[in-house]
Tab-separated table of C-alpha atoms in Angstrom:
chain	number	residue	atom	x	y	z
A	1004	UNK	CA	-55.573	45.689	-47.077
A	1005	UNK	CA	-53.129	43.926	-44.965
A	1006	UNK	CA	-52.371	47.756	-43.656
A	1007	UNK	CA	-54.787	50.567	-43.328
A	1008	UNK	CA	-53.937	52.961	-46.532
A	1009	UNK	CA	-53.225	56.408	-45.062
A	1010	UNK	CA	-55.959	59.172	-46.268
A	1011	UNK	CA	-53.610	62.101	-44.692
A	1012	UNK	CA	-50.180	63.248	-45.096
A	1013	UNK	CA	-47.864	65.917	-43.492
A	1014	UNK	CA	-44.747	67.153	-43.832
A	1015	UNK	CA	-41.697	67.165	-41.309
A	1016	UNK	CA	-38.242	68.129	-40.934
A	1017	UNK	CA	-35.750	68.352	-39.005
A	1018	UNK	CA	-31.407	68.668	-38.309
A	1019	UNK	CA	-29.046	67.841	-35.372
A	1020	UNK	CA	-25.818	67.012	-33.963
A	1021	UNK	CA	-25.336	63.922	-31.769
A	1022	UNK	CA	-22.437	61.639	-30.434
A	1023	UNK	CA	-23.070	59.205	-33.015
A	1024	UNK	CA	-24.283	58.971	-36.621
A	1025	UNK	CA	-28.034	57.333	-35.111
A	1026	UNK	CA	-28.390	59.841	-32.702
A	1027	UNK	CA	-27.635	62.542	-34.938
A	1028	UNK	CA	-30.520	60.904	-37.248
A	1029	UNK	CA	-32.835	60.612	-33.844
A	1030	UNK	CA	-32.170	64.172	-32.923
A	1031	UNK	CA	-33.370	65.139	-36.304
A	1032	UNK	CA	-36.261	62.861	-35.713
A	1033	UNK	CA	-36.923	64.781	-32.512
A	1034	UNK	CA	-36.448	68.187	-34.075
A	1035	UNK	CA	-38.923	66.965	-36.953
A	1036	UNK	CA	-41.816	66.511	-34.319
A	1037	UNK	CA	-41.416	62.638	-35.020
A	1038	UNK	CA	-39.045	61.652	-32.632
A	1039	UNK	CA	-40.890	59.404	-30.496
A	1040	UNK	CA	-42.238	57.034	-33.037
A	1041	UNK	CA	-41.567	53.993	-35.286
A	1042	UNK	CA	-40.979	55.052	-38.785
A	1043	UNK	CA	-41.403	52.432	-41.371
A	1044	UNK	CA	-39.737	53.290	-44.620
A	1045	UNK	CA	-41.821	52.917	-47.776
A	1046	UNK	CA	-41.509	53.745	-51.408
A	1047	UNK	CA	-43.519	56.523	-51.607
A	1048	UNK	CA	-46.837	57.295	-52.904
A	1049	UNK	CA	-49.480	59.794	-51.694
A	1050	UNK	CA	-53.170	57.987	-52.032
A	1051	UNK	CA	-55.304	59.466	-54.293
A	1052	UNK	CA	-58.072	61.789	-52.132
A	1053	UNK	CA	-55.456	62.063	-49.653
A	1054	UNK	CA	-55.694	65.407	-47.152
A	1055	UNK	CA	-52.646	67.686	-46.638
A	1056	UNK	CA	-53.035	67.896	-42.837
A	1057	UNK	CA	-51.108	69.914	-39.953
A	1058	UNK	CA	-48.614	68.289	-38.256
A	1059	UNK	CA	-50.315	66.004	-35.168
A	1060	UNK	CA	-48.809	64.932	-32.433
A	1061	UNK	CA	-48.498	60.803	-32.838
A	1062	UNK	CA	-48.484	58.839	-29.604
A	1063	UNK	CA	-45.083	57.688	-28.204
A	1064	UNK	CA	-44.001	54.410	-30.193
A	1065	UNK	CA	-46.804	54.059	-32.617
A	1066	UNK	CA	-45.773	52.635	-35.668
A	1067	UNK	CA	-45.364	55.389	-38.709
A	1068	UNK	CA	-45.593	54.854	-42.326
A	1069	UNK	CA	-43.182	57.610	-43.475
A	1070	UNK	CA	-41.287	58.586	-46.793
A	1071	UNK	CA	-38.075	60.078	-46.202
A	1072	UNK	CA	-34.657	61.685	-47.288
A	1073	UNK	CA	-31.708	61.329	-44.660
A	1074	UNK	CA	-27.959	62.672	-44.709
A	1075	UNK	CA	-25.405	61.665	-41.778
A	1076	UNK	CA	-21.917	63.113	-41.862
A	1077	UNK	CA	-19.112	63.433	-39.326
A	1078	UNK	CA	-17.003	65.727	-41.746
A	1079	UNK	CA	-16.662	69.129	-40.072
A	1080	UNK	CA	-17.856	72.314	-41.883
A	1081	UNK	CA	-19.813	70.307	-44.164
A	1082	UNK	CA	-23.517	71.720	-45.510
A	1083	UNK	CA	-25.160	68.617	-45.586
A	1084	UNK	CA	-29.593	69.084	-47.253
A	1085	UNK	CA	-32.537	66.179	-47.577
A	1086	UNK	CA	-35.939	67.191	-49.433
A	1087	UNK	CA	-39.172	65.698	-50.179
A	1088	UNK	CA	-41.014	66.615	-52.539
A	1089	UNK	CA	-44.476	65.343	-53.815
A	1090	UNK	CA	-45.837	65.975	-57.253
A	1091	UNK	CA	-50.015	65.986	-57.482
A	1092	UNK	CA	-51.508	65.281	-61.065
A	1093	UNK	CA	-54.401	67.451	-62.356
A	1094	UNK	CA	-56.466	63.723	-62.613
A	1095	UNK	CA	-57.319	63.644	-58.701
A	1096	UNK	CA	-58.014	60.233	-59.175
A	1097	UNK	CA	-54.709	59.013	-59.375
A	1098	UNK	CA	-52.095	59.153	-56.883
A	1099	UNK	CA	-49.555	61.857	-55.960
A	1100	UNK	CA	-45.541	60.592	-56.073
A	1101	UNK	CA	-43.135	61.368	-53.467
A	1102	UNK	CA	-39.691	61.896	-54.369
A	1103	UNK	CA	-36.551	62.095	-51.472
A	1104	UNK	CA	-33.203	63.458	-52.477
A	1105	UNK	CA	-30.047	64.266	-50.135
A	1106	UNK	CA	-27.001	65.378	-50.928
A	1107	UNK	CA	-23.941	67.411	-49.578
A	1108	UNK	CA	-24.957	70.989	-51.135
A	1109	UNK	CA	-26.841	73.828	-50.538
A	1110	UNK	CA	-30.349	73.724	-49.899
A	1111	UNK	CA	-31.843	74.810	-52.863
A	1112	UNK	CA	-30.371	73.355	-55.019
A	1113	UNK	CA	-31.117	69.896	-53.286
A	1114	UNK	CA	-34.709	70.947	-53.002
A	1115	UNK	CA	-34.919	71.671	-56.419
A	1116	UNK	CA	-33.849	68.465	-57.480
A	1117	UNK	CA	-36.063	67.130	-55.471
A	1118	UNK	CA	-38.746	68.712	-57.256
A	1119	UNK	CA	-37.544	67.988	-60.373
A	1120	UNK	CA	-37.521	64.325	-59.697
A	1121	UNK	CA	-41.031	64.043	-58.706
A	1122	UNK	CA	-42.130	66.119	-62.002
A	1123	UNK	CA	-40.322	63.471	-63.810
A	1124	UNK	CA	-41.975	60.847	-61.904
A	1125	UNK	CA	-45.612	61.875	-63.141
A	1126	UNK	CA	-44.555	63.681	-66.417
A	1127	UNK	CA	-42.040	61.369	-68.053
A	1128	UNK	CA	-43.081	58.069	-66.513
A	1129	UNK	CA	-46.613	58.526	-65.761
A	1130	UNK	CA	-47.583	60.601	-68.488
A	1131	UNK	CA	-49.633	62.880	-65.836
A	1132	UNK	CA	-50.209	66.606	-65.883
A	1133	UNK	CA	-48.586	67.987	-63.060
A	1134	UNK	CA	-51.783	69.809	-60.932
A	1135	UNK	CA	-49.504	70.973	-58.123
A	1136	UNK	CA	-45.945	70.055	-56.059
A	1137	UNK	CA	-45.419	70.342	-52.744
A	1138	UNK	CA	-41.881	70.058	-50.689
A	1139	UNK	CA	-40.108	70.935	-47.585
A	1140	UNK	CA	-36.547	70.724	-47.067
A	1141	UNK	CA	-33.557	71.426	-44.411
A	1142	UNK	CA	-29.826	72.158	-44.257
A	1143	UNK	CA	-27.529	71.930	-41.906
A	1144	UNK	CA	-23.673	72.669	-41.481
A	1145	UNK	CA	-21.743	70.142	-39.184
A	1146	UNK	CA	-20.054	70.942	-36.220
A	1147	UNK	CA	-18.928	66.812	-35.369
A	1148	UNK	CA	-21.708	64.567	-36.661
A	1149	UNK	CA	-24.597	65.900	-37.888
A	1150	UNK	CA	-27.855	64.411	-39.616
A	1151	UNK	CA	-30.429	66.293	-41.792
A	1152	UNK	CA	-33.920	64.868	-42.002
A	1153	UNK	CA	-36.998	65.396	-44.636
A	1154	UNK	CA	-39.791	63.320	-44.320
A	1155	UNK	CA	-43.773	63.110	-45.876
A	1156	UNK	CA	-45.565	61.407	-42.828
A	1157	UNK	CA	-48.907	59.218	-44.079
A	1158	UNK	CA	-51.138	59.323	-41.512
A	1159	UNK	CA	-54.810	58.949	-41.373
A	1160	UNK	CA	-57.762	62.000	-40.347
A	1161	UNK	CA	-59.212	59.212	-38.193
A	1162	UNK	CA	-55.988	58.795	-36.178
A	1163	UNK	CA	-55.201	62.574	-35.660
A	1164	UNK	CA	-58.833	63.111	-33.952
A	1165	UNK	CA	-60.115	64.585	-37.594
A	1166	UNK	CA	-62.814	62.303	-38.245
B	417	UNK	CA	-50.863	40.041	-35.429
B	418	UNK	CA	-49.729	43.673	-35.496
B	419	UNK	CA	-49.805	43.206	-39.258
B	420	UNK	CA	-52.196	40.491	-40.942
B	421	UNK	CA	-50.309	37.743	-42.017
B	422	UNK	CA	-49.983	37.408	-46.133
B	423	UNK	CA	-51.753	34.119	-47.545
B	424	UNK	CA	-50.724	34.565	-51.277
B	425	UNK	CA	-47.518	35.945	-53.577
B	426	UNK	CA	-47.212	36.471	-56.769
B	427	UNK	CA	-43.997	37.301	-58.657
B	428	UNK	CA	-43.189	41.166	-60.600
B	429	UNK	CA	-40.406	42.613	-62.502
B	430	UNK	CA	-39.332	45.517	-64.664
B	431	UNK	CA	-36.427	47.677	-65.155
B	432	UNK	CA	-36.284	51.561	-66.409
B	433	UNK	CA	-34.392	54.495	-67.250
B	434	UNK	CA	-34.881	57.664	-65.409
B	435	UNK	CA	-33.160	61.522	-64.194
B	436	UNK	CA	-31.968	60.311	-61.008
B	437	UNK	CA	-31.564	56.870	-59.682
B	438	UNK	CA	-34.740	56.703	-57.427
B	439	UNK	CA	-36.361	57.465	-61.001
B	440	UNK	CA	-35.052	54.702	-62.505
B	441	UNK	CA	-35.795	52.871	-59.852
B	442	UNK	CA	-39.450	54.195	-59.365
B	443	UNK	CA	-39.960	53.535	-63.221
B	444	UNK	CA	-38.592	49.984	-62.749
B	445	UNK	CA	-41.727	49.664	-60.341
B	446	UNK	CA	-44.293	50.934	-63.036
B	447	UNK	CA	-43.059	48.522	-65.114
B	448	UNK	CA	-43.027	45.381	-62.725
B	449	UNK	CA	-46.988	46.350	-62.244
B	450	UNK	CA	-46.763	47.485	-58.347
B	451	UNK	CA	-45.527	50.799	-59.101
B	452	UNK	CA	-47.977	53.100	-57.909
B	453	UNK	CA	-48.469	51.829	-54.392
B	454	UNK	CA	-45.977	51.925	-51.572
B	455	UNK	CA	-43.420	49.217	-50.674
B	456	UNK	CA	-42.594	47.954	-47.584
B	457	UNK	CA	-39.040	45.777	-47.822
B	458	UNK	CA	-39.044	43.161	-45.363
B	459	UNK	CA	-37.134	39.881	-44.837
B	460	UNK	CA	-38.471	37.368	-46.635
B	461	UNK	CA	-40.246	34.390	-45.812
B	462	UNK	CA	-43.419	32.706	-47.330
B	463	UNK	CA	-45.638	31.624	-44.758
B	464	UNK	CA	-47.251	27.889	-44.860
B	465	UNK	CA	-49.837	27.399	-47.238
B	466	UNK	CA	-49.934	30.784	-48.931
B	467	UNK	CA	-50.995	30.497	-52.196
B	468	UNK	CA	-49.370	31.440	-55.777
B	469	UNK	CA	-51.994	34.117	-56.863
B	470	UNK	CA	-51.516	36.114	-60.814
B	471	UNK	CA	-50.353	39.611	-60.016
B	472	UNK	CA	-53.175	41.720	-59.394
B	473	UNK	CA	-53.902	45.345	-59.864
B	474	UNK	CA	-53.245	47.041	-55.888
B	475	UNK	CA	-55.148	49.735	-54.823
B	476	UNK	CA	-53.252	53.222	-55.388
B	477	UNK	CA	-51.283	54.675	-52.355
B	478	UNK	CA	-51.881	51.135	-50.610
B	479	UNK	CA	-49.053	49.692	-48.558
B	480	UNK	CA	-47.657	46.004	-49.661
B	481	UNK	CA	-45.108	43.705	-47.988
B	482	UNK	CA	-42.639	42.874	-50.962
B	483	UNK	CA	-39.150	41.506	-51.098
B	484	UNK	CA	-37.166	42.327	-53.538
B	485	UNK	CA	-33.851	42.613	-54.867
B	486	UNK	CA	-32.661	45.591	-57.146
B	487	UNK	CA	-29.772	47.762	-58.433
B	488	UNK	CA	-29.367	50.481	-60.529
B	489	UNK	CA	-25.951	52.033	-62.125
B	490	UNK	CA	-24.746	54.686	-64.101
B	491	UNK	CA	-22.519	53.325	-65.847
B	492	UNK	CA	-23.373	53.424	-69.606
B	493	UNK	CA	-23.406	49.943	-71.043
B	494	UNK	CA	-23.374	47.933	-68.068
B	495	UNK	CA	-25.652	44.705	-67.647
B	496	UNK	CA	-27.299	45.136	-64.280
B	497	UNK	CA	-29.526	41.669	-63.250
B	498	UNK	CA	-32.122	41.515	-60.165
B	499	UNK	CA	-33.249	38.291	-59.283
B	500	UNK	CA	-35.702	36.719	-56.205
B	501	UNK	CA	-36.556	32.849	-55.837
B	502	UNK	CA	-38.491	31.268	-53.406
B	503	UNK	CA	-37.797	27.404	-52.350
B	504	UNK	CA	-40.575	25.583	-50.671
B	505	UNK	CA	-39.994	22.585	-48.848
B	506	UNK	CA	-41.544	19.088	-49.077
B	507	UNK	CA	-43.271	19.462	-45.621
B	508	UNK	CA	-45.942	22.267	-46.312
B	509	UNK	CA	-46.407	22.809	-43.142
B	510	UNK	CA	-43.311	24.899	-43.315
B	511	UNK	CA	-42.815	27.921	-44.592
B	512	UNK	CA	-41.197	28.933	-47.913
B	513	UNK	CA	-37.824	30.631	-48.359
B	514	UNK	CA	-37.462	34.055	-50.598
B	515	UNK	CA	-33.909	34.877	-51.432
B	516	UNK	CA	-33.046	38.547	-53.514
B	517	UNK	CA	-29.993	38.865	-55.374
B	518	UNK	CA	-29.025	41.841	-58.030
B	519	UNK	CA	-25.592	41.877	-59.354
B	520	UNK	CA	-23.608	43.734	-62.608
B	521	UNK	CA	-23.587	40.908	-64.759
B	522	UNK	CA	-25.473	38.097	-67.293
B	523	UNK	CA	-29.410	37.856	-65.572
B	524	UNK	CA	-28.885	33.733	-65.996
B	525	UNK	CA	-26.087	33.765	-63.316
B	526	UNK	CA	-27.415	35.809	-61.100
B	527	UNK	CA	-31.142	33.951	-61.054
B	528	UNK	CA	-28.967	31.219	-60.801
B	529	UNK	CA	-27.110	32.297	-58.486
B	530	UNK	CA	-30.346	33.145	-56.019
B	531	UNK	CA	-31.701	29.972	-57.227
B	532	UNK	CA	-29.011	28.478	-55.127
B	533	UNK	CA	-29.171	30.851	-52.652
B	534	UNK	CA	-33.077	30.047	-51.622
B	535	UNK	CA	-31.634	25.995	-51.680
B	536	UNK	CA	-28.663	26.915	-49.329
B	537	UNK	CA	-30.830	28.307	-47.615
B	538	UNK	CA	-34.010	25.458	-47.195
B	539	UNK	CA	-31.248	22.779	-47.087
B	540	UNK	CA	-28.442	23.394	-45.348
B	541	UNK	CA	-29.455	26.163	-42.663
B	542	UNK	CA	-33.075	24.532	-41.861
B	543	UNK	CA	-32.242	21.200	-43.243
B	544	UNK	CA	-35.657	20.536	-45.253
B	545	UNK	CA	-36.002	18.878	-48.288
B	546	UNK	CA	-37.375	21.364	-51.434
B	547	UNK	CA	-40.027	20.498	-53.090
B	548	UNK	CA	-39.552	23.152	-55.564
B	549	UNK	CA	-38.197	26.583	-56.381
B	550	UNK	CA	-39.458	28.840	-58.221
B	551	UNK	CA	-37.711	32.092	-58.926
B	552	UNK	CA	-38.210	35.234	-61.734
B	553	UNK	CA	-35.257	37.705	-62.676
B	554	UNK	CA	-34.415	40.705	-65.239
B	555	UNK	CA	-31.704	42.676	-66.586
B	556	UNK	CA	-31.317	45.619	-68.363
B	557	UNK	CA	-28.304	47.427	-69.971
B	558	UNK	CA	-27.754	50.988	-68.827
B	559	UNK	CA	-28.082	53.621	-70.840
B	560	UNK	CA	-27.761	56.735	-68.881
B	561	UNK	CA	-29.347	55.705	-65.376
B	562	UNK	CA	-30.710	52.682	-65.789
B	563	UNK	CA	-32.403	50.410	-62.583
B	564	UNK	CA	-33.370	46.330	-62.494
B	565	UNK	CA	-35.830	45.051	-60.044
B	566	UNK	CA	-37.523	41.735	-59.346
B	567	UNK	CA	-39.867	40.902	-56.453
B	568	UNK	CA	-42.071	38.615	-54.243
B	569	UNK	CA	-45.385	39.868	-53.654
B	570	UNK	CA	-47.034	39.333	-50.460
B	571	UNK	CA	-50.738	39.830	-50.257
B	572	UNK	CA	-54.280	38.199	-49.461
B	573	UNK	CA	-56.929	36.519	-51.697
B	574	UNK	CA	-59.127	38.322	-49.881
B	575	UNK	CA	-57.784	41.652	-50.709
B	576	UNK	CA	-57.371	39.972	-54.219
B	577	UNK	CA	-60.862	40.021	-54.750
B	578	UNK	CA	-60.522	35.709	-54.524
B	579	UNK	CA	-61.958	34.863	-51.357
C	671	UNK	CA	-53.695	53.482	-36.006
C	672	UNK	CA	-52.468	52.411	-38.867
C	673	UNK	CA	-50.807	49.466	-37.492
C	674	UNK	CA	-51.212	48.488	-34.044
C	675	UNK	CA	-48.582	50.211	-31.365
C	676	UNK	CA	-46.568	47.041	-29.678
C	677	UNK	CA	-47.343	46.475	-25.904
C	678	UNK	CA	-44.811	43.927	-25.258
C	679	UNK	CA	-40.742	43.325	-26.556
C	680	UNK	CA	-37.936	40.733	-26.123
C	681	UNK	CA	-34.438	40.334	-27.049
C	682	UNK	CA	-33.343	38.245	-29.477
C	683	UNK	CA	-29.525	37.685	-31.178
C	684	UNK	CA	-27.787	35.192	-32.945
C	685	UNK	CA	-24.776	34.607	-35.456
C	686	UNK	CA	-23.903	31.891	-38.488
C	687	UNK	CA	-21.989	31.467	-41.619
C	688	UNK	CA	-23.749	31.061	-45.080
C	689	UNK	CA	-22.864	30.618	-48.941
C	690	UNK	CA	-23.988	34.319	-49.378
C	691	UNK	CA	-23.822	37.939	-47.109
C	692	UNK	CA	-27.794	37.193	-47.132
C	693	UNK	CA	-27.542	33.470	-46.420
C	694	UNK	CA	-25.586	34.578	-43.291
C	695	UNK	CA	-27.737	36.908	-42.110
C	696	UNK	CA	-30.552	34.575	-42.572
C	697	UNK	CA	-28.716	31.860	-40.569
C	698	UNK	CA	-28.006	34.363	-38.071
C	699	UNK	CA	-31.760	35.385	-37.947
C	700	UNK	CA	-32.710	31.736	-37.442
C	701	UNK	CA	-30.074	31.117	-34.381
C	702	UNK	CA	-31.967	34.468	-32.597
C	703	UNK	CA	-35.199	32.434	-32.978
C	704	UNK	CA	-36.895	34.760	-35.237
C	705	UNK	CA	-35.517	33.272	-38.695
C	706	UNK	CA	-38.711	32.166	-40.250
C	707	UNK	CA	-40.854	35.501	-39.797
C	708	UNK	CA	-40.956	38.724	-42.117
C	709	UNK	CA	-38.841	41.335	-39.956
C	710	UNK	CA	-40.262	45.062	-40.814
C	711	UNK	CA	-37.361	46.857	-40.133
C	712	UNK	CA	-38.510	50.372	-38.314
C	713	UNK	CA	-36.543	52.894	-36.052
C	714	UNK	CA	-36.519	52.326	-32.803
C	715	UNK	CA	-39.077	53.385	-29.939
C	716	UNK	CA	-40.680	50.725	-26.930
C	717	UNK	CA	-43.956	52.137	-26.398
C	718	UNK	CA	-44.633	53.510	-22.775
C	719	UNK	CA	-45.834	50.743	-20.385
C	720	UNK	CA	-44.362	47.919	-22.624
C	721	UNK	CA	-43.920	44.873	-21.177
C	722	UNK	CA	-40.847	42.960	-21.360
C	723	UNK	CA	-41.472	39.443	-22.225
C	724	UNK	CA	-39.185	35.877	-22.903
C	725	UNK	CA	-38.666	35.421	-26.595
C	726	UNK	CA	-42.001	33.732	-27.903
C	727	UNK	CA	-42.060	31.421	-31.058
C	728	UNK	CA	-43.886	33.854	-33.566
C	729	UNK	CA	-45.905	32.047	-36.237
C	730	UNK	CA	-43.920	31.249	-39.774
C	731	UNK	CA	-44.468	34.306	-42.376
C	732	UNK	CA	-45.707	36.569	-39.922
C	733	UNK	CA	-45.272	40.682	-39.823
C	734	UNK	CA	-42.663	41.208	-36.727
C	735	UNK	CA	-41.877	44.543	-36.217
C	736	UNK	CA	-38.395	44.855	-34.891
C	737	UNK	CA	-35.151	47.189	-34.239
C	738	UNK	CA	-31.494	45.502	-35.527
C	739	UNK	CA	-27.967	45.832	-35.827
C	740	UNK	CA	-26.623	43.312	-38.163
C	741	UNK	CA	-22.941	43.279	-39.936
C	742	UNK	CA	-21.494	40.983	-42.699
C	743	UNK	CA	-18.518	40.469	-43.394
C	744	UNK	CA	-16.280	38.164	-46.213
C	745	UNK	CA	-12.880	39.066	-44.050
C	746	UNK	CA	-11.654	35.583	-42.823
C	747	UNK	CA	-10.845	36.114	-39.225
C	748	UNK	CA	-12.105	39.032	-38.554
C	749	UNK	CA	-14.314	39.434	-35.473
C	750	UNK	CA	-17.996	41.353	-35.948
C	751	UNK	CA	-20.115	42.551	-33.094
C	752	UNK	CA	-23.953	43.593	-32.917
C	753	UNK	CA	-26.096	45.358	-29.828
C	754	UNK	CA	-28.927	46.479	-29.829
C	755	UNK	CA	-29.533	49.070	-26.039
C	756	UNK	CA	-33.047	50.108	-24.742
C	757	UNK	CA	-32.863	52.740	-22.148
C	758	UNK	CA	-35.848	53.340	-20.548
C	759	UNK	CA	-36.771	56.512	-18.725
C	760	UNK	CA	-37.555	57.185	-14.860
C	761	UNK	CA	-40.752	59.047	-16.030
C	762	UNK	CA	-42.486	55.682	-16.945
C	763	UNK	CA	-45.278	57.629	-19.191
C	764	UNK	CA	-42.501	58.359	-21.245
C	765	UNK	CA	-41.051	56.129	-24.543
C	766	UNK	CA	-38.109	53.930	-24.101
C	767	UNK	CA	-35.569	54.939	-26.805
C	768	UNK	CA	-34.047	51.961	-28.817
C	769	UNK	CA	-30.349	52.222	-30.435
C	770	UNK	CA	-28.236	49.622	-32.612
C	771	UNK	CA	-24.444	49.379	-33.439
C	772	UNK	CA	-22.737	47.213	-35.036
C	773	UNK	CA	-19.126	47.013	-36.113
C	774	UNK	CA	-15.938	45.093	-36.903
C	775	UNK	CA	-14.153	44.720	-33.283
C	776	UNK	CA	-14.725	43.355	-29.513
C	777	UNK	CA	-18.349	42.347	-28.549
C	778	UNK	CA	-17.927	44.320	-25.222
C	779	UNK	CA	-16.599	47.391	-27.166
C	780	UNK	CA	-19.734	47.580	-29.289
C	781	UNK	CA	-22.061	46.791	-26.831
C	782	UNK	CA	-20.929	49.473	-24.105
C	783	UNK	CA	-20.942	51.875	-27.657
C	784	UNK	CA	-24.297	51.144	-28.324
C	785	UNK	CA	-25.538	52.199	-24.108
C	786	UNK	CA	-23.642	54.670	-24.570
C	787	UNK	CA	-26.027	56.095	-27.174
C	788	UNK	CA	-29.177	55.046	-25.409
C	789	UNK	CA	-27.932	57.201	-22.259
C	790	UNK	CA	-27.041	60.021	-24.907
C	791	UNK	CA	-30.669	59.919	-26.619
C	792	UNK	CA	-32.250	59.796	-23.426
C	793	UNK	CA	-30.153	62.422	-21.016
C	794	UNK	CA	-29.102	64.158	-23.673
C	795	UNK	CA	-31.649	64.510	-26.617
C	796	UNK	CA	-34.488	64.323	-24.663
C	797	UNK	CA	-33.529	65.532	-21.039
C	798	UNK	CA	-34.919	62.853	-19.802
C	799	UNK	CA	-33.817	60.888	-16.249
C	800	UNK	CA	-31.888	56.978	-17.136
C	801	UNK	CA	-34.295	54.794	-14.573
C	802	UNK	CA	-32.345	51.348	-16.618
C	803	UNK	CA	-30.647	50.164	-19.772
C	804	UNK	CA	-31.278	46.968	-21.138
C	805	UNK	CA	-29.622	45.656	-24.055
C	806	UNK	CA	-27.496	42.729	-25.234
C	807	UNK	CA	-25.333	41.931	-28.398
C	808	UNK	CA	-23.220	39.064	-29.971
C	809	UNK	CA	-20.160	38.370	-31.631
C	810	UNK	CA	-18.796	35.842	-34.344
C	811	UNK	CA	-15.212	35.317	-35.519
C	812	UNK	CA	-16.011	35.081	-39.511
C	813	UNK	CA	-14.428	31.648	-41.523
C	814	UNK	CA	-15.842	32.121	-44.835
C	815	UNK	CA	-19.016	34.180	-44.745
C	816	UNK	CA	-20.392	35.396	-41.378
C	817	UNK	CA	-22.728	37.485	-40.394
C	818	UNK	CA	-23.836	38.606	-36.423
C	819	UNK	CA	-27.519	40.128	-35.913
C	820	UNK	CA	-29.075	41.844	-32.276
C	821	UNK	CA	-32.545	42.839	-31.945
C	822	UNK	CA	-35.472	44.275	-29.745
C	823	UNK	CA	-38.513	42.532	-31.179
C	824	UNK	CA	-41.477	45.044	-30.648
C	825	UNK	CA	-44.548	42.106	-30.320
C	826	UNK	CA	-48.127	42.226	-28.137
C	827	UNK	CA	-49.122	40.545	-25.065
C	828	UNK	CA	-52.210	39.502	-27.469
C	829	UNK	CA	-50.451	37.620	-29.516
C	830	UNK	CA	-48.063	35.989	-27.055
C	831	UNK	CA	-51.178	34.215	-25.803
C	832	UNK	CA	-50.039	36.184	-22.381
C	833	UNK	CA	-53.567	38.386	-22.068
């Protein structure tokens, strides 16, 4: 592979305020447990064999393969949610889908949604049996500019010390 | 390199329906052939010498360089067109240009339209002669929530099983 | 990991016209000196111990990692502005933090914006000591179609030929 394919994935989330939009989106980072690393955006696809693992601790500036939902507003009052959810067929031989949804709205709603579009994914596109979905989520009201933050972190056993 | 360098392309498209946009858009993938691995957009340049491989089958979950252009719209009835070409100049010692360019309206335009784009683009900003272009584009007319994608692949022969 | 963690970095910025928003941004790639790699766009961390290097001629097609502002813009006369900050902390074990802005006004504007939310990540986010903020940024006065473009290329020692 011209990357390593991750054999590990966690969830993260996190919300903040900040002066600006970015480091509204970095202190969600931060709160996420994330903060202090490169995230590279991918379309979103959990490997099949993959290991739900704990969160890890990823040194400073390594370089993150990460699917995520983000929401930045500056509009006072506001309830602004991201979600990630990933949806697991029954065949464990083929891979798990990743869905990210944000919207202004309540949490569960947006979660749900979320979830929705990830059974979708497998049931209506893939024609999979849905074995199991799994999602996190976060809300957060806006005092000046805020930034929610929902994130499935691939990551490898090897790398977190598991193997 | 802090990411092996690519040393063959090949070209995908598809479009789709789906619930939410990122459906559509994740469908579109399935049907362009690299939809069950995960994407990682970059900007968009062929190196020297990389070869013009048939699209392979990738490796589930696996992460792939692509550029790509795409859309999708809600709008029932409308003709939404993704398009990518790739100019090559005469000297092949120089790399190869990748251009991406989706648009509401007739697919032959837009290729066109990134057709010229990739020349501009070779000719008048680097000022090499093209050897040739070649290019790939789709469209699709929206039903409910309807997505259009076309891409360059970037991978290895080696990973490709041809080296 | 599963992509190696940068060791090294470098500035790099540049502005141009083009036929299309993407041709411009491509020209203004090429004036920074990094117009004929793949840029993997990821958020925005130097490593600890990074090296600060001069801008190095990467090899065409390869995989830079790299942090950007970049702004387009069809508005004849208008002026657009890009920075890119690093502020790095006293506590040298600890991550410089990388922010971009971009936006339609003065280059000197923009740029002191764009410290200003380095200092705020660091000081503020992270409680962290200022030791020094580096950063730069550019501006262009668009005719037709312009685009301006500021980046921190994240790059190794290795493959500078420096170690």
């Amino acid at each position: 592979m011209i990357v390593k394919t991750p054999d590990a994935y966690f969830f993260a989330q996190g919300t903040s305020e900040g002066y600006m939009p970015l480091n509204a989106f970095d202190g969600a980072l931060l709160a996420s447990g994330i903060g202090n690393t490169n995230l590279l955006r991918m379309s979103s696809i959990v490997p099949p064999g993959a290991s739900r693992m704990k969160a890890v601790s990823i040194p400073y500036g390594a370089i993150v393969p990460v699917a995520y939902a983000s929401i930045t507003s500056s509009v006072k009052g506001q309830t602004i949610s991201a979600a990630v959810a990933a949806a697991f067929p029954d065949d464990l031989t083929m891979p798990g889908l990743i869905m990210e949804y944000s919207a202004t709205g309540p949490q569960e709603e947006v979660e749900q949604i979320c979830r929705d579009m990830a059974v979708h994914g497998l049931l209506d596109m893939r024609n999979l049996e849905v074995g199991r979905i799994e999602s996190t989520s976060i809300s957060h009201q806006v005092q000046n500019v805020g930034a929610a933050f929902a994130a499935v972190v691939l990551w490898t056993l090897d790398n977190a010390g598991l193997k």
